[in-house]
PDB file of C-alpha atoms in Angstrom:
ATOM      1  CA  UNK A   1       2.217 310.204 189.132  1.00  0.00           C
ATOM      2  CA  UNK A   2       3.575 313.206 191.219  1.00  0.00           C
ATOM      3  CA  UNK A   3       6.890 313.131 193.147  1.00  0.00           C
ATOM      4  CA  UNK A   4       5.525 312.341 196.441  1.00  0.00           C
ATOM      5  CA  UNK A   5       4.152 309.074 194.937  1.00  0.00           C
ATOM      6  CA  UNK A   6       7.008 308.177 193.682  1.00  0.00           C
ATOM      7  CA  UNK A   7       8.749 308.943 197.214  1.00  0.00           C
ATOM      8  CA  UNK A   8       6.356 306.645 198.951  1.00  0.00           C
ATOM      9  CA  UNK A   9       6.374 304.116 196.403  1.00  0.00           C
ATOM     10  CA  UNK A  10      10.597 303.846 195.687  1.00  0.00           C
ATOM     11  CA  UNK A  11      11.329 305.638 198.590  1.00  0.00           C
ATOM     12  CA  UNK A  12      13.952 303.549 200.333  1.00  0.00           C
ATOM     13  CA  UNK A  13      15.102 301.526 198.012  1.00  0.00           C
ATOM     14  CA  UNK A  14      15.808 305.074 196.146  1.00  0.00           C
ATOM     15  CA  UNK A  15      17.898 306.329 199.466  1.00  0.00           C
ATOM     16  CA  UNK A  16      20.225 303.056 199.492  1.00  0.00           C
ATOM     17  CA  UNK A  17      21.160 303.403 196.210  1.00  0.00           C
ATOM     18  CA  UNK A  18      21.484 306.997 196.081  1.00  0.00           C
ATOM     19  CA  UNK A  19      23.677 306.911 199.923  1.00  0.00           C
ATOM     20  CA  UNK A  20      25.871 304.057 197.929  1.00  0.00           C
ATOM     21  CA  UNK A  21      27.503 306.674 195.512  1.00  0.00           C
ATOM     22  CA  UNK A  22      26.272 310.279 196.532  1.00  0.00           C
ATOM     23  CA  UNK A  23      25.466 310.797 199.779  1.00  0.00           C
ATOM     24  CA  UNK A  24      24.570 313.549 201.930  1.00  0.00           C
ATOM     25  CA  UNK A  25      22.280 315.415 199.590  1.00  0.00           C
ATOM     26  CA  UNK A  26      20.011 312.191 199.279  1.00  0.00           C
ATOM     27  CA  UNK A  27      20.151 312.060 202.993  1.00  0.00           C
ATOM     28  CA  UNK A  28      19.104 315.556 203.693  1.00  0.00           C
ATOM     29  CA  UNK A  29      16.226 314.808 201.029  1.00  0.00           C
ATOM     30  CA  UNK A  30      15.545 311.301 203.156  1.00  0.00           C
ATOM     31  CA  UNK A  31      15.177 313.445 206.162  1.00  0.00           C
ATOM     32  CA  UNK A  32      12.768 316.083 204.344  1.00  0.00           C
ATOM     33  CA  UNK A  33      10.810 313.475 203.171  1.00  0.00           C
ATOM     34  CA  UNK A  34      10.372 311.563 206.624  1.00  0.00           C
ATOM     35  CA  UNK A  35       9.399 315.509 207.945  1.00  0.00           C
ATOM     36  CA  UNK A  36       6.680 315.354 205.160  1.00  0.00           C
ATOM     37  CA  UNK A  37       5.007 312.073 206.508  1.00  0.00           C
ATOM     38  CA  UNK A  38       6.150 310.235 202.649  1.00  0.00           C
ATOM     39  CA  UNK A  39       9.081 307.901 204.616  1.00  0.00           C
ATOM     40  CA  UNK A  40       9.178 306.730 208.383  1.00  0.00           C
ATOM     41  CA  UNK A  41      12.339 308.686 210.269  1.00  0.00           C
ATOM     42  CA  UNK A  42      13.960 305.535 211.618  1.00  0.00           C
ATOM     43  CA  UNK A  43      13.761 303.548 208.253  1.00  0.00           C
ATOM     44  CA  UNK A  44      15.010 306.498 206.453  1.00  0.00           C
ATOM     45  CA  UNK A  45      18.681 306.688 208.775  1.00  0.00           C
ATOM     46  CA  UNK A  46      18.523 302.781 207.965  1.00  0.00           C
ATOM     47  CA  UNK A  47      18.488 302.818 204.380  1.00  0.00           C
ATOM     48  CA  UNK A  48      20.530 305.947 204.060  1.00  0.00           C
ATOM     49  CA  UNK A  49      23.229 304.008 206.654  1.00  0.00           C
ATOM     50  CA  UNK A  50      23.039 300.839 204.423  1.00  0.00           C
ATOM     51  CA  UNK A  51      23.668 302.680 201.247  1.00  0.00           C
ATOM     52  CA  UNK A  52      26.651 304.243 203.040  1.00  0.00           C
ATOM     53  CA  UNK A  53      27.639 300.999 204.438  1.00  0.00           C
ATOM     54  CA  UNK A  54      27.800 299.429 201.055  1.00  0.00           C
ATOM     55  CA  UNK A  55      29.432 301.961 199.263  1.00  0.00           C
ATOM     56  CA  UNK A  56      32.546 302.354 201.348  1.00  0.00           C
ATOM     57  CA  UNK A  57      32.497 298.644 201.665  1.00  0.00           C
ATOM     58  CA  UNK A  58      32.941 298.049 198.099  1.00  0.00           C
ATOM     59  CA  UNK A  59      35.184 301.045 197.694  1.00  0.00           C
ATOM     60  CA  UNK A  60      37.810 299.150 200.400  1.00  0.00           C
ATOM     61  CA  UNK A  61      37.402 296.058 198.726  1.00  0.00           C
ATOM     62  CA  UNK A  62      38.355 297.561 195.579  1.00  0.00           C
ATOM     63  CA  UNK A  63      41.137 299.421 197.669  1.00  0.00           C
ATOM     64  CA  UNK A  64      41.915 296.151 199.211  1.00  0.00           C
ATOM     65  CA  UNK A  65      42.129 294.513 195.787  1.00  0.00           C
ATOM     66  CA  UNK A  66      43.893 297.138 193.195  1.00  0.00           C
ATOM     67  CA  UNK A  67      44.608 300.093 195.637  1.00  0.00           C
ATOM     68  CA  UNK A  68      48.248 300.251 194.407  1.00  0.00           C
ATOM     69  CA  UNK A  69      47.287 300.284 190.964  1.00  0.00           C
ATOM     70  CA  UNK A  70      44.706 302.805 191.234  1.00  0.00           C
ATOM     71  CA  UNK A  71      46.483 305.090 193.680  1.00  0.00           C
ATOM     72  CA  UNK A  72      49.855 304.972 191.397  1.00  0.00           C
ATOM     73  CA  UNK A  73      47.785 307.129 189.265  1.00  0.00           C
ATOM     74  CA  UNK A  74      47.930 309.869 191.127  1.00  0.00           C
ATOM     75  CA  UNK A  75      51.012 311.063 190.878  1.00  0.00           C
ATOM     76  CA  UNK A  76      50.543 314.289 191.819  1.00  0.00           C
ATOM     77  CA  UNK A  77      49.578 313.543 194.875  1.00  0.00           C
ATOM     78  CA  UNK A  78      51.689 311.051 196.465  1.00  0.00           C
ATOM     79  CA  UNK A  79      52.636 312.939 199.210  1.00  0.00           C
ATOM     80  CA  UNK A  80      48.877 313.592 200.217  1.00  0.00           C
ATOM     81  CA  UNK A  81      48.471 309.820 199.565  1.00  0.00           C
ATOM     82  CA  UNK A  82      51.273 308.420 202.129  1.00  0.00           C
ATOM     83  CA  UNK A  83      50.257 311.578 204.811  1.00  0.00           C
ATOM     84  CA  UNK A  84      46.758 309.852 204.651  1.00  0.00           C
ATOM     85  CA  UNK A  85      47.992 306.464 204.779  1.00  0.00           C
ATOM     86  CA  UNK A  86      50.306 307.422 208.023  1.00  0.00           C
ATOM     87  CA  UNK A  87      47.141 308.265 209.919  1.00  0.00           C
ATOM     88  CA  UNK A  88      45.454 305.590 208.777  1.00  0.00           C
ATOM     89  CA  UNK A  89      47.557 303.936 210.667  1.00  0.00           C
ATOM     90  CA  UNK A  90      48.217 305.746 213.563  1.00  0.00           C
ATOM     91  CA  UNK A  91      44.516 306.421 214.254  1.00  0.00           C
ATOM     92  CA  UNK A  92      42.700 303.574 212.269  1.00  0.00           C
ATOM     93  CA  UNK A  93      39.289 304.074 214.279  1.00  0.00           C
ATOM     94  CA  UNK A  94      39.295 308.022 213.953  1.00  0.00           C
ATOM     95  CA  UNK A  95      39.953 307.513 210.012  1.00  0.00           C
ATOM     96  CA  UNK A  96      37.518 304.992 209.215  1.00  0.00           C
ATOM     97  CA  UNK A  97      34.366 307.091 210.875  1.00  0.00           C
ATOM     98  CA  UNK A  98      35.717 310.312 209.934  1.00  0.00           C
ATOM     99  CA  UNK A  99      35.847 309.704 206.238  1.00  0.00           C
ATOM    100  CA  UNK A 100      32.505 310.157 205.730  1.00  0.00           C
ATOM    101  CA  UNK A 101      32.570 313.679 207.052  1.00  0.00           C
ATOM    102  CA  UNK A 102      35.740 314.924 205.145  1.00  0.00           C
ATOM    103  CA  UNK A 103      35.068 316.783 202.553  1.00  0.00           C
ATOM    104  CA  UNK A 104      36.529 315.685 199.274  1.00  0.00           C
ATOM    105  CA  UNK A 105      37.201 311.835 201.073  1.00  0.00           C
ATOM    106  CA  UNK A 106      34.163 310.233 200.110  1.00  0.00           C
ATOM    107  CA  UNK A 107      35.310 308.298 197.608  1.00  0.00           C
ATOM    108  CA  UNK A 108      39.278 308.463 197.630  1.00  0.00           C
ATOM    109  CA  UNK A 109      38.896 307.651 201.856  1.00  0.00           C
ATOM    110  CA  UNK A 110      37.866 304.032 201.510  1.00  0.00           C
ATOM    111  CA  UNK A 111      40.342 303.144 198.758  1.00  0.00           C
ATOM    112  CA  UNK A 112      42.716 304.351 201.102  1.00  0.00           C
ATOM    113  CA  UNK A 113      41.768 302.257 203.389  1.00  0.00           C
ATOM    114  CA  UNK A 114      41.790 299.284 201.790  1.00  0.00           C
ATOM    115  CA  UNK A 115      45.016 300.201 200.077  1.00  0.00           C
ATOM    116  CA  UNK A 116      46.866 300.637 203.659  1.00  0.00           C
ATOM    117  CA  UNK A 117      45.802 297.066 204.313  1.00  0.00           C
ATOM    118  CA  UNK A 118      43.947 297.952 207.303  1.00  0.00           C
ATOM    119  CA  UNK A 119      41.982 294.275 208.145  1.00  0.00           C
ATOM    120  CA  UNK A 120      38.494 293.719 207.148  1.00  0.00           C
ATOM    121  CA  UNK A 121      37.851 292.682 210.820  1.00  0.00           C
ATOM    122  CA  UNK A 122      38.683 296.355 212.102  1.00  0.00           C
ATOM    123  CA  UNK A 123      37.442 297.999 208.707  1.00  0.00           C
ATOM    124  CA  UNK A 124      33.870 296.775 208.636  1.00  0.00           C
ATOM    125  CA  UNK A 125      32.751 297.571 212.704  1.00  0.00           C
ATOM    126  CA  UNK A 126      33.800 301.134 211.858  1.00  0.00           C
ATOM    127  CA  UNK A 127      32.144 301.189 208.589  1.00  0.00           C
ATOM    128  CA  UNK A 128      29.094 300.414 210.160  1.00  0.00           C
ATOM    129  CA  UNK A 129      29.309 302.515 213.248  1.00  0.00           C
ATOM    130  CA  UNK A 130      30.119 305.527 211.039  1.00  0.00           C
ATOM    131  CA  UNK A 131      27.330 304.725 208.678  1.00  0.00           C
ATOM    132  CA  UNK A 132      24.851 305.376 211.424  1.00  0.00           C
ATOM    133  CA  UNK A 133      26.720 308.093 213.125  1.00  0.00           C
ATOM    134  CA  UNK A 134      26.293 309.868 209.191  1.00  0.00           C
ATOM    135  CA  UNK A 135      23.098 308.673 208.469  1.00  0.00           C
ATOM    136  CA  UNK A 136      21.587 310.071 212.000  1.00  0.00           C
ATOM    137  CA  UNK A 137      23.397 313.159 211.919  1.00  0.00           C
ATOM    138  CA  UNK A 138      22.237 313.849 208.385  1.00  0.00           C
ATOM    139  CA  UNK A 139      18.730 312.928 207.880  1.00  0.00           C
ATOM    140  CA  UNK A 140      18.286 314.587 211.233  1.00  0.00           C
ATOM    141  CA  UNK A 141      19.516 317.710 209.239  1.00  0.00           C
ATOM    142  CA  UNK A 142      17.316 316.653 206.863  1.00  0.00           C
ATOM    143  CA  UNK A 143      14.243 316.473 209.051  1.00  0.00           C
ATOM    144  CA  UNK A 144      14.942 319.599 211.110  1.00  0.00           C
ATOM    145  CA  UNK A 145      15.330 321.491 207.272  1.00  0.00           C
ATOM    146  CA  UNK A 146      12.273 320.072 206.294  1.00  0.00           C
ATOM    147  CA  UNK A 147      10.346 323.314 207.677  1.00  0.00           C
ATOM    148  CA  UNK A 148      12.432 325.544 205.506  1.00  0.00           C
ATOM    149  CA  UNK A 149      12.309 323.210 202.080  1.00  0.00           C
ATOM    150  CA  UNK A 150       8.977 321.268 202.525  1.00  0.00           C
ATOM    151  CA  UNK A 151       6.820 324.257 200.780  1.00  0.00           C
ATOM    152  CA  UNK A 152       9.423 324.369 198.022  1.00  0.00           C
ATOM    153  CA  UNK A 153       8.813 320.855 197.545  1.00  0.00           C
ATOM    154  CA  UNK A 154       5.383 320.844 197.637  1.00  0.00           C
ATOM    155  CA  UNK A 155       6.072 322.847 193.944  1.00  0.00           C
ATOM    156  CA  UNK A 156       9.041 320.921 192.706  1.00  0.00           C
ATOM    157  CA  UNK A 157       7.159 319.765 189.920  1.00  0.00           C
ATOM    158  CA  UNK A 158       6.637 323.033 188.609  1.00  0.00           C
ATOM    159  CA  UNK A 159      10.316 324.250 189.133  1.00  0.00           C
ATOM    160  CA  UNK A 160      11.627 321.248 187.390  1.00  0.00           C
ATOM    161  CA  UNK A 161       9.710 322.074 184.224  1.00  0.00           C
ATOM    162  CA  UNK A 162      10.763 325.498 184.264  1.00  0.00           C
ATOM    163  CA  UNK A 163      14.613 324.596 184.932  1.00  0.00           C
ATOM    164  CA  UNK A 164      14.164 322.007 181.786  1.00  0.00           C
ATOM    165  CA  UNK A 165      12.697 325.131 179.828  1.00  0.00           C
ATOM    166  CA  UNK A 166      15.221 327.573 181.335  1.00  0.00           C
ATOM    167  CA  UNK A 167      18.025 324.410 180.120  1.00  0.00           C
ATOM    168  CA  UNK A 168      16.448 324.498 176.542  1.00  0.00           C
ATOM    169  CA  UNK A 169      16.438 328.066 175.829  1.00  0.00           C
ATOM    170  CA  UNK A 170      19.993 327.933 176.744  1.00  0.00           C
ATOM    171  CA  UNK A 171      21.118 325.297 174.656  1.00  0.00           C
ATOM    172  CA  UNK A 172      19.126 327.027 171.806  1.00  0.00           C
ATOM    173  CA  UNK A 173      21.222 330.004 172.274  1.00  0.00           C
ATOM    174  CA  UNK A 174      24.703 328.526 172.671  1.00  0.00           C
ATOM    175  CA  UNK A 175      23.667 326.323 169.700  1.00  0.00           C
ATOM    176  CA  UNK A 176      22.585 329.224 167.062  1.00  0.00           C
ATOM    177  CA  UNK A 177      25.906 331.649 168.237  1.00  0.00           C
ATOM    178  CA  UNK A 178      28.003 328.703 167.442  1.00  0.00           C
ATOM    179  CA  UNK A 179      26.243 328.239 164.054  1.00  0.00           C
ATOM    180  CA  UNK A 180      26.763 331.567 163.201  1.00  0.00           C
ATOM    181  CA  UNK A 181      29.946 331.958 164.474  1.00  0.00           C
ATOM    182  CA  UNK A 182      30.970 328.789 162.586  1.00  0.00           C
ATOM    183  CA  UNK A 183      29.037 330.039 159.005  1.00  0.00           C
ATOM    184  CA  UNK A 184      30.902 333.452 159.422  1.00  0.00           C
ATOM    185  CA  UNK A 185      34.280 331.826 159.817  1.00  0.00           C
ATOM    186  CA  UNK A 186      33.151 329.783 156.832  1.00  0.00           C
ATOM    187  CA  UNK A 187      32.712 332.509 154.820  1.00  0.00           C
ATOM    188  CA  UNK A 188      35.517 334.902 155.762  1.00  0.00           C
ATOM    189  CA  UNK A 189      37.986 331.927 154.822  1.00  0.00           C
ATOM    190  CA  UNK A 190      36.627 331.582 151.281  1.00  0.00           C
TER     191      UNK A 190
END
């Protein structure tokens, strides 16, 4: 089976559950796919949106739930913490939908936001909203890059074996200096 079977095959249910903890670089591949033919364009922004959706859901529930445990953690960074928790309040709307494109916020934004206490009434709208807002802008991205990537694709196959060989050979190497290394230490200390 070759990879654009398995795109067509798993497909979507491999963009939900990718968009649920990664994100953009499954939706750019989404978008390259749907430029190849493999995935239909409108199903791809859903899938990628519900992933999304999900993801930053359960993130503010968990943010909801233990925020203040999980946020006294980070001690370091208090003051980052309660500057991002000030505009979470001041501009709940802009913080919710914006979260998704800071970089760095992906994961810490909607623990955040569920640790500020922000309601589930105003939190999920947005969630949604900016799901789709990401998921167009990106797959679109996607699509558009599609000319550029698709004949790189079309040989991923081959690249991934030689990456995995390329991978090997350097293991082999790191693993035989550190022998030696460790046999000559071995030796000096006897």
């Amino acid at each position: 089976m070759d990879i654009n079977s398995l795109i067509a095959h798993y497909g979507y249910a491999a963009l939900v559950i990718g968009s649920m903890a990664e994100g953009e670089t499954i939706t750019l591949l989404g978008g390259v796919a749907a430029h190849q033919g493999l995935l239909k364009f409108p199903l791809v922004v859903i899938s990628v949106a519900l992933g999304g959706m999900i993801g930053d859901q359960l993130l503010y529930l968990l943010g909801r739930r233990y925020g203040g445990k999980i946020l006294r953690r980070f001690s370091k960074h208090q003051d980052k913490i309660r500057r991002a928790q000030k505009m979470i309040q001041r501009r709940p709307y802009l913080f919710v939908i914006g979260t998704r494109f800071m970089y760095g916020f992906r994961v810490i934004g909607p623990l955040l936001i569920g640790a500020s206490h922000l309601p589930p009434k105003i939190f999920l709208p947005l969630n949604i909203l900016g799901a789709l807002v990401w998921a167009l802008i990106f797959t679109t991205l996607g699509y558009v890059g599609g000319e550029v990537i698709a004949p790189w694709l079309h040989n991923l196959d081959q690249h991934i074996k030689h990456w995995i060989w390329l991978v090997v050979v350097i293991v082999l190497v790191v693993g035989a200096r550190w022998w030696l290394k460790k046999r000559s230490s071995e030796s000096t200390t006897r």
